Short mmCIF file of C-alpha atoms in Angstrom, two decimals:
data_model
loop_
_atom_site.label_atom_id
_atom_site.label_comp_id
_atom_site.label_asym_id
_atom_site.label_seq_id
_atom_site.Cartn_x
_atom_site.Cartn_y
_atom_site.Cartn_z
CA MET A 74 26.58 38.58 9.45
CA SER A 75 28.23 40.82 11.99
CA PRO A 76 30.05 39.19 14.95
CA TYR A 77 27.46 40.58 17.42
CA LEU A 78 24.47 39.34 15.43
CA SER A 79 26.13 35.99 14.82
CA GLN A 80 26.72 35.59 18.56
CA ILE A 81 23.06 36.41 19.38
CA ILE A 82 21.73 34.01 16.73
CA GLN A 83 24.22 31.23 17.65
CA SER A 84 23.39 31.52 21.36
CA MET A 85 19.65 31.47 20.73
CA VAL A 86 19.83 28.55 18.30
CA ASN A 87 21.93 26.51 20.68
CA ARG A 88 19.58 27.09 23.60
CA ASN A 89 16.59 26.09 21.44
CA LEU A 90 18.28 22.99 20.08
CA GLU A 91 19.31 21.77 23.58
CA THR A 92 16.04 22.56 25.29
CA TYR A 93 14.02 20.94 22.59
CA TYR A 94 16.11 17.86 22.47
CA ASN A 95 16.10 17.45 26.25
CA LYS A 96 12.32 17.27 26.12
CA HIS A 97 12.18 15.07 22.96
CA LYS A 98 15.01 12.55 22.84
CA GLU A 99 13.54 10.96 19.69
CA SER A 100 13.81 14.24 17.83
CA VAL A 101 16.13 15.40 15.07
CA LEU A 102 15.73 19.12 14.93
CA VAL A 103 17.18 21.28 12.20
CA ILE A 104 17.42 25.08 12.13
CA GLY A 105 18.58 26.97 9.16
CA THR A 106 19.16 30.69 8.77
CA VAL A 107 19.90 33.04 5.77
CA TYR A 108 21.19 36.57 6.11
CA GLY A 109 21.91 38.11 2.69
CA ASN A 110 23.89 35.54 0.86
CA GLU A 111 25.10 33.85 3.99
CA ARG A 112 23.47 30.52 5.01
CA ARG A 113 23.92 28.47 8.13
CA VAL A 114 22.37 25.11 9.22
CA TYR A 115 22.38 23.83 12.75
CA GLY A 116 21.04 20.53 14.07
CA ILE A 117 20.71 18.24 17.03
CA GLY A 118 19.79 14.56 17.26
CA ASP A 119 21.13 11.15 16.06
CA ILE A 120 22.11 11.41 12.43
CA GLN A 121 23.85 8.06 12.19
CA PRO A 122 20.88 6.14 10.76
CA TYR A 123 20.88 8.33 7.67
CA THR A 124 23.11 8.33 4.63
CA THR A 125 24.33 11.85 5.13
CA THR A 126 26.58 13.56 7.63
CA ASN A 127 24.78 17.00 7.06
CA TYR A 128 21.70 18.01 8.91
CA SER A 129 20.96 20.31 5.90
CA GLU A 130 20.28 17.22 3.73
CA LEU A 131 17.85 15.44 6.02
CA ILE A 132 14.35 15.13 4.49
CA TYR A 133 11.13 16.06 6.36
CA GLU A 134 7.44 16.32 5.57
CA ILE A 135 6.87 20.09 5.34
CA GLY A 136 3.11 20.01 5.56
CA SER A 137 1.51 23.42 4.98
CA ILE A 138 4.68 25.01 3.80
CA THR A 139 3.61 23.28 0.62
CA LYS A 140 0.93 25.98 0.37
CA LEU A 141 3.69 28.56 -0.31
CA PHE A 142 4.72 26.47 -3.31
CA THR A 143 1.16 26.39 -4.57
CA THR A 144 0.81 30.17 -4.28
CA THR A 145 4.16 30.69 -5.84
CA LEU A 146 3.04 28.54 -8.77
CA LEU A 147 0.00 30.83 -8.94
CA ALA A 148 2.31 33.93 -9.03
CA HIS A 149 4.36 32.29 -11.92
CA LEU A 150 1.20 31.69 -14.01
CA HIS A 151 -0.12 35.24 -13.22
CA HIS A 152 3.20 36.83 -14.18
CA ASP A 153 3.32 34.91 -17.40
CA ARG A 154 -0.27 35.96 -18.14
CA PHE A 155 -1.40 32.33 -18.33
CA LEU A 156 -4.12 33.36 -15.95
CA ASP A 157 -4.98 36.18 -13.54
CA ILE A 158 -5.28 35.97 -9.85
CA ASP A 159 -8.69 37.71 -10.04
CA ASP A 160 -10.04 35.29 -12.67
CA SER A 161 -13.42 33.78 -11.63
CA LEU A 162 -13.14 30.01 -10.80
CA GLY A 163 -16.22 29.63 -12.88
CA GLN A 164 -13.83 29.79 -15.95
CA TYR A 165 -12.00 26.75 -14.70
CA ILE A 166 -14.48 24.55 -12.76
CA PRO A 167 -17.58 23.37 -14.72
CA LEU A 168 -19.46 22.82 -11.45
CA LEU A 169 -19.42 26.51 -10.69
CA PRO A 170 -21.45 29.21 -12.54
CA PRO A 171 -19.32 31.07 -15.11
CA ASP A 172 -19.60 34.29 -13.20
CA SER A 173 -18.73 32.77 -9.75
CA PRO A 174 -17.57 35.55 -7.42
CA VAL A 175 -14.83 33.21 -6.08
CA THR A 176 -11.34 33.90 -7.56
CA PHE A 177 -7.83 32.48 -7.32
CA ARG A 178 -7.04 35.37 -5.00
CA HIS A 179 -9.78 34.19 -2.52
CA LEU A 180 -8.46 30.59 -2.47
CA ALA A 181 -4.92 31.80 -1.96
CA THR A 182 -5.83 34.17 0.89
CA HIS A 183 -8.25 31.81 2.67
CA THR A 184 -11.19 34.17 2.02
CA SER A 185 -13.22 32.02 -0.36
CA GLY A 186 -15.62 30.96 2.37
CA LEU A 187 -14.38 27.32 2.42
CA PRO A 188 -13.77 26.44 6.09
CA GLU A 189 -10.85 24.32 7.40
CA LYS A 190 -13.19 21.79 8.99
CA GLN A 191 -16.76 21.57 10.01
CA ILE A 192 -18.01 19.49 12.96
CA TRP A 193 -21.17 18.50 11.17
CA ARG A 194 -19.26 17.37 8.09
CA LYS A 195 -16.85 15.33 10.26
CA ILE A 196 -19.82 13.56 11.84
CA ARG A 197 -21.52 12.98 8.46
CA ASN A 198 -18.32 11.71 6.91
CA LEU A 199 -18.13 9.00 9.64
CA PHE A 200 -21.14 7.35 8.01
CA ASP A 201 -19.88 7.87 4.43
CA SER A 202 -16.96 5.44 3.91
CA GLU A 203 -17.42 5.31 0.09
CA LYS A 204 -16.00 8.76 -0.52
CA GLY A 205 -12.32 9.08 0.02
CA ARG A 206 -11.11 12.26 1.58
CA ASP A 207 -7.66 13.50 2.44
CA SER A 208 -6.79 13.55 6.09
CA CYS A 209 -6.31 17.29 6.13
CA SER A 210 -9.81 18.11 4.92
CA THR A 211 -13.42 17.07 5.47
CA PHE A 212 -14.06 17.82 1.77
CA ASN A 213 -13.14 16.07 -1.43
CA LEU A 214 -12.69 18.01 -4.73
CA SER A 215 -16.31 17.83 -5.88
CA GLU A 216 -17.62 18.55 -2.36
CA ALA A 217 -15.48 21.66 -2.18
CA ALA A 218 -16.66 22.92 -5.57
CA PHE A 219 -20.28 22.24 -4.64
CA TYR A 220 -19.78 24.24 -1.35
CA LEU A 221 -18.54 27.25 -3.41
CA ARG A 222 -21.69 27.17 -5.54
CA ARG A 223 -23.40 28.94 -2.67
CA ALA A 224 -20.93 31.83 -2.67
CA THR A 225 -22.23 35.27 -3.28
CA ALA A 226 -20.38 38.52 -4.09
CA GLU A 227 -21.52 39.85 -0.71
CA SER A 228 -19.93 37.00 1.20
CA VAL A 229 -16.72 36.21 -0.57
CA GLY A 230 -13.55 38.01 0.34
CA LYS A 231 -14.93 39.32 3.67
CA THR A 232 -13.75 36.77 6.17
CA TYR A 233 -10.51 34.88 6.69
CA ARG A 234 -10.98 31.18 7.43
CA TYR A 235 -7.85 29.06 7.10
CA SER A 236 -8.74 26.31 4.61
CA ASN A 237 -6.78 23.27 3.54
CA ALA A 238 -9.42 22.51 0.95
CA GLY A 239 -9.14 25.99 -0.47
CA ILE A 240 -5.49 25.87 -1.14
CA GLY A 241 -5.71 22.22 -2.20
CA LEU A 242 -8.43 23.10 -4.76
CA LEU A 243 -6.14 25.90 -6.01
CA GLY A 244 -3.27 23.46 -6.53
CA HIS A 245 -5.55 21.09 -8.37
CA ILE A 246 -6.80 23.78 -10.82
CA LEU A 247 -3.34 25.08 -11.55
CA ALA A 248 -1.94 21.63 -12.30
CA THR A 249 -4.95 20.85 -14.44
CA GLU A 250 -4.48 24.03 -16.41
CA MET A 251 -0.81 23.07 -17.00
CA GLN A 252 -1.93 19.65 -18.05
CA THR A 253 0.30 17.84 -15.58
CA SER A 254 0.35 16.63 -12.00
CA TYR A 255 0.77 18.97 -9.03
CA GLU A 256 4.20 17.53 -8.30
CA HIS A 257 5.45 17.92 -11.83
CA ALA A 258 4.06 21.48 -12.01
CA VAL A 259 6.08 22.41 -9.00
CA GLN A 260 9.15 20.79 -10.31
CA ASP A 261 8.88 22.41 -13.68
CA MET A 262 8.22 25.96 -12.41
CA ILE A 263 10.07 26.05 -9.09
CA THR A 264 12.36 23.25 -7.88
CA ILE A 265 14.26 22.49 -11.09
CA PRO A 266 14.88 26.16 -12.00
CA LEU A 267 16.05 26.86 -8.38
CA GLU A 268 18.06 23.62 -8.18
CA MET A 269 16.14 22.14 -5.28
CA PRO A 270 16.70 18.38 -5.89
CA ASP A 271 15.19 17.10 -2.64
CA THR A 272 11.82 18.72 -2.77
CA SER A 273 9.09 16.42 -3.98
CA ILE A 274 6.11 14.31 -2.96
CA HIS A 275 7.58 10.96 -4.08
CA LEU A 276 11.10 10.34 -2.90
CA THR A 277 13.74 8.33 -4.74
CA ASN A 278 15.21 5.23 -3.05
CA GLU A 279 18.18 7.33 -2.13
CA GLY A 280 16.00 10.10 -0.72
CA MET A 281 14.16 7.64 1.48
CA THR A 282 17.42 6.86 3.23
CA ARG A 283 17.49 10.47 4.31
CA LEU A 284 13.86 10.75 5.40
CA VAL A 285 13.63 11.28 9.15
CA PRO A 286 10.69 9.35 10.62
CA GLY A 287 7.92 11.30 12.20
CA TYR A 288 6.56 10.96 15.74
CA ARG A 289 3.40 12.02 17.62
CA GLY A 290 4.77 12.19 21.04
CA ARG A 291 6.85 9.08 21.42
CA LEU A 292 4.77 7.01 18.98
CA ALA A 293 5.75 6.60 15.32
CA ALA A 294 3.36 8.55 13.06
CA PRO A 295 2.09 7.40 9.64
CA PRO A 296 3.31 9.35 6.64
CA ILE A 297 0.81 11.88 5.11
CA GLU A 298 -0.92 10.82 1.99
CA LEU A 299 -2.89 13.45 0.01
CA HIS A 300 -4.65 12.51 -3.14
CA ASP A 301 -7.14 15.27 -3.88
CA PHE A 302 -5.22 18.11 -2.26
CA PRO A 303 -1.48 17.55 -2.61
CA GLY A 304 -1.09 21.37 -2.99
CA THR A 305 -2.02 21.88 0.65
CA GLY A 306 0.60 19.71 2.40
CA ALA A 307 2.14 16.83 0.45
CA LEU A 308 5.74 17.99 -0.16
CA ARG A 309 8.83 16.71 1.53
CA SER A 310 12.06 18.79 1.58
CA THR A 311 15.36 19.63 3.31
CA ALA A 312 16.61 22.61 5.14
CA SER A 313 19.00 23.26 2.25
CA ASP A 314 16.26 23.33 -0.32
CA LEU A 315 13.91 25.42 1.79
CA LEU A 316 16.66 28.04 2.39
CA THR A 317 17.04 28.27 -1.39
CA PHE A 318 13.29 28.70 -1.75
CA LEU A 319 13.35 31.28 1.02
CA SER A 320 16.27 33.25 -0.49
CA ALA A 321 14.33 33.55 -3.71
CA HIS A 322 11.43 35.02 -1.83
CA MET A 323 13.72 37.37 0.06
CA GLY A 324 15.35 38.71 -3.20
CA VAL A 325 18.87 37.37 -2.24
CA HIS A 326 18.95 34.40 -4.52
CA PRO A 327 21.55 34.71 -7.39
CA ASN A 328 18.61 34.63 -9.79
CA ARG A 329 17.42 38.15 -8.89
CA GLU A 330 14.83 38.34 -11.71
CA ILE A 331 12.77 35.62 -10.08
CA PHE A 332 11.98 37.90 -7.14
CA ASP A 333 9.74 39.95 -9.51
CA ILE A 334 7.53 36.92 -9.61
CA TYR A 335 7.84 35.70 -6.00
CA SER A 336 7.14 39.14 -4.58
CA ILE A 337 3.64 38.88 -6.01
CA THR A 338 2.78 36.52 -3.19
CA GLN A 339 3.99 38.92 -0.49
CA LYS A 340 1.63 41.85 -1.09
CA ASN A 341 -1.05 42.63 1.46
CA TYR A 342 -4.18 41.10 -0.14
CA PHE A 343 -6.34 40.95 2.95
CA GLN A 344 -6.20 42.50 6.45
CA LYS A 345 -7.62 40.15 9.01
CA ASN A 346 -7.03 42.53 11.98
CA ASN A 347 -4.39 44.89 13.32
CA GLN A 348 -1.95 42.13 13.92
CA LEU A 349 -2.38 39.89 10.85
CA ARG A 350 -2.32 40.48 7.08
CA ILE A 351 -2.61 37.89 4.42
CA GLY A 352 -0.61 37.51 1.25
CA LEU A 353 -0.89 34.76 -1.32
CA GLY A 354 -0.17 31.97 1.16
CA TRP A 355 2.11 34.10 3.33
CA HIS A 356 0.87 35.42 6.71
CA GLN A 357 2.35 38.68 7.92
CA ASN A 358 2.86 39.98 11.39
CA ALA A 359 1.64 43.52 10.80
CA GLN A 360 3.63 45.04 13.68
CA GLU A 361 6.99 43.59 12.75
CA GLY A 362 6.51 42.94 9.11
CA ILE A 363 7.52 39.31 9.41
CA LEU A 364 6.25 37.00 6.65
CA TYR A 365 5.82 33.41 7.73
CA HIS A 366 4.06 30.10 7.57
CA SER A 367 3.76 27.30 10.08
CA ALA A 368 3.11 23.63 9.29
CA GLY A 369 2.31 20.35 10.89
CA THR A 370 1.53 16.80 9.67
CA HIS A 371 0.83 13.59 11.59
CA GLY A 372 4.48 13.44 12.88
CA TYR A 373 6.20 16.64 11.84
CA GLN A 374 6.25 20.34 12.50
CA SER A 375 7.96 23.06 10.61
CA PHE A 376 8.27 26.85 10.16
CA ILE A 377 9.54 29.17 7.43
CA GLY A 378 9.72 33.00 7.75
CA PHE A 379 11.69 36.07 7.07
CA ARG A 380 12.10 39.79 7.66
CA PRO A 381 12.05 41.80 4.42
CA ASP A 382 13.50 44.77 6.27
CA LEU A 383 16.85 43.03 7.07
CA PRO A 384 16.89 40.57 5.14
CA PHE A 385 17.00 37.72 7.57
CA GLY A 386 15.20 34.37 7.32
CA VAL A 387 14.65 31.15 9.25
CA VAL A 388 13.68 27.55 8.37
CA ILE A 389 13.02 25.06 11.21
CA LEU A 390 12.15 21.35 10.70
CA ALA A 391 11.16 18.98 13.47
CA ASN A 392 10.16 15.26 13.27
CA ILE A 393 7.75 15.46 16.28
CA ARG A 394 4.21 16.69 16.36
CA ASN A 395 3.46 18.13 19.85
CA HIS A 396 1.49 20.90 21.43
CA SER A 397 4.37 22.22 23.59
CA HIS A 398 5.04 25.94 23.73
CA LEU A 399 8.57 25.18 22.48
CA ASN A 400 7.87 24.38 18.86
CA PRO A 401 9.20 25.44 15.40
CA THR A 402 6.83 28.41 15.23
CA THR A 403 7.74 29.95 18.62
CA MET A 404 11.50 29.34 17.96
CA GLY A 405 11.29 30.82 14.46
CA MET A 406 9.43 33.95 15.61
CA GLU A 407 11.87 34.35 18.49
CA LEU A 408 14.88 34.24 16.16
CA LEU A 409 13.29 36.72 13.76
CA LEU A 410 12.50 39.17 16.54
CA ALA A 411 15.98 38.80 18.02
CA ALA A 412 17.67 39.42 14.62
CA LYS A 413 16.14 42.93 14.37
CA GLN A 414 17.50 43.86 17.80
CA GLY A 415 20.85 42.33 17.06
CA ILE A 416 21.26 44.27 13.88
CA LYS A 417 20.26 47.46 15.51
CA LYS A 418 22.89 47.01 18.18
CA SER A 419 25.52 45.97 15.60
#
């Protein structure tokens, strides 16, 4: 990283850390950057309660960044010809007709027709306590499959509707086809090969000592528990592990061959409008080319994104869920935009 770019990034990171911490004294905020093979991690907040002296090793719930692991898993199986992203889900879900027009691609791009939430379903679910549902979705697995039975070739793939149930269903199918759990599928295909020891759903006793507690405002938030749809948001991770994952997607990881697989997720599979394109899990700012994903659970917010043209990437982890303008997404986008200007001037 050039001295000029380093100064710009350092100044912006420091400002964001201090401003955020001044508003949220309970917070432990971590910002990681990767530029080529150079990685840096910055943090603010009390680290004394944890069994580490490095902000990069603190563990957070990463929420919907989990979706990128699910779609990366899909890319692996597609690359290995275990399945095809355009396979009909009817080949894998008995509840669907064999020629269902819904494909893996539709689930991974949020164009299957499954909604994120429906008001009428939320009201109906209040009177149906017998069926357990994950907190991120108004559907369970069978309800999501039954919903897709109505899909027609004319309706599928036409509209983007962000859907936790869609990506969650995708993760369930992939793990089932691999004859293992979602967590083990991710470990076998992604975290073990990339040497990401702190990315999992269930933490070791040692890992629990590095888990930063989450807050909603100033109140302690309960941990997220996903049973049907772990592939939509159940993973926990560190800045160090996520920078490794990000570097693999950017093509700057020492294992360069893996980029052939990971790049499958980054293609433009759906154009929502002039500003937003959709990859497999990734969202792309069409004007700047930035690939990114934001996330939030009961007590955490996070962001991951990069510029393929530089290459420069950012990971931000926060242990507070709030609706302030200053949040991981706005900070991450600001850094990615500033990096382009900094490199031009350098």
